[in-house]
Amino acid sequence: MAISSVYDQDRCILRIDGTLTIYDASAAKQRMLDELNIAEHLEVDLAGIAEFDTAGVQLLLALKIEANRQQKNLSFHGHSKAVLAVMDLYNMAGVFGDPVIISRGRTA
């Protein structure tokens, strides 16, 4: 798992590449919360996630709850096939409220 961030004033784009599973959850949670604490608007790019599991779903939900608690803007975009498969399995896409765009030919 690799997490990178790019800032534009108070907006942060956080990109996750590789896995977001139970094995990565602890480190990923701390990094994502740190970025949320700094930025007023956090965008999480999920396009690079190749492996995703229930722990990943729990982590995104926890981040959404924390953003709401802090009254900050949080959005997820670029959902990879791995992310979409798990969200579809648990029928969770509507819970996050972010538009899910499925691009043709996406292989992640």
XYZ file of C-alpha atoms in Angstrom:
108
model
C 0.000 0.000 0.000
C 1.178 3.474 -0.845
C -0.595 6.699 0.047
C 0.375 9.994 -1.501
C -1.116 13.434 -1.029
C -1.244 16.646 -3.007
C -2.394 19.908 -1.467
C -4.018 22.901 -3.102
C -4.540 25.400 -0.280
C -7.013 23.714 2.134
C -7.917 20.903 -0.281
C -6.052 17.595 -0.199
C -6.198 14.850 -2.801
C -5.174 11.564 -1.257
C -4.318 8.703 -3.600
C -4.152 5.116 -2.421
C -2.279 2.558 -4.518
C -1.972 -1.183 -3.996
C -3.906 -2.910 -1.270
C -6.343 -1.567 1.303
C -7.009 -4.636 3.392
C -6.909 -5.709 7.011
C -3.119 -5.871 6.760
C -2.919 -2.179 5.803
C -5.842 -0.792 7.794
C -3.991 0.465 10.854
C -1.349 2.434 8.952
C -3.863 3.657 6.377
C -6.301 4.817 9.062
C -3.709 6.945 10.817
C -2.479 8.513 7.566
C -6.000 9.288 6.358
C -7.013 10.796 9.706
C -3.848 12.912 9.762
C -4.675 14.311 6.329
C -8.314 14.905 7.328
C -7.152 16.852 10.379
C -5.039 19.145 8.171
C -7.318 19.664 5.167
C -10.735 21.299 5.062
C -11.667 19.253 2.012
C -10.303 15.748 1.511
C -10.705 13.887 -1.760
C -9.706 10.230 -1.720
C -8.764 8.740 -5.074
C -9.510 5.021 -5.013
C -8.442 4.276 -8.598
C -5.156 2.635 -7.658
C -6.540 0.111 -5.197
C -5.883 -3.384 -6.506
C -7.074 -5.341 -3.466
C -9.822 -4.256 -1.073
C -11.698 -6.041 1.703
C -14.125 -5.471 4.577
C -11.453 -3.650 6.567
C -11.169 -1.187 3.678
C -14.915 -0.575 3.772
C -14.784 -0.046 7.529
C -11.903 2.380 7.110
C -13.738 4.468 4.517
C -16.852 4.503 6.712
C -14.822 5.566 9.745
C -13.250 8.364 7.708
C -16.693 9.504 6.522
C -18.004 9.557 10.108
C -14.971 11.487 11.333
C -15.285 14.014 8.494
C -18.944 14.544 9.411
C -17.996 14.936 13.073
C -15.400 17.566 12.157
C -17.826 19.145 9.653
C -15.312 18.744 6.841
C -15.869 17.839 3.227
C -14.874 14.330 2.185
C -15.387 12.651 -1.157
C -14.282 9.407 -2.730
C -13.718 9.069 -6.448
C -12.080 6.842 -9.049
C -13.403 3.634 -7.521
C -11.336 0.707 -8.827
C -12.881 -2.618 -9.799
C -11.675 -4.097 -6.503
C -13.417 -1.347 -4.523
C -16.589 -1.570 -6.595
C -16.752 -5.358 -6.171
C -16.697 -5.136 -2.361
C -19.080 -2.184 -2.214
C -21.442 -4.035 -4.523
C -21.169 -7.179 -2.393
C -22.278 -5.240 0.691
C -24.616 -2.909 -1.244
C -22.699 0.063 0.192
C -22.402 2.451 -2.755
C -25.399 4.486 -1.626
C -24.083 4.772 1.929
C -21.124 6.872 0.830
C -23.220 9.136 -1.373
C -20.411 9.727 -3.860
C -20.992 9.295 -7.583
C -19.477 6.069 -8.846
C -18.278 6.327 -12.419
C -17.338 3.110 -14.136
C -14.914 3.738 -16.935
C -14.613 1.363 -19.817
C -11.406 -0.628 -19.823
C -10.400 0.042 -16.235
C -8.233 -2.855 -15.069
C -7.381 -1.950 -11.461
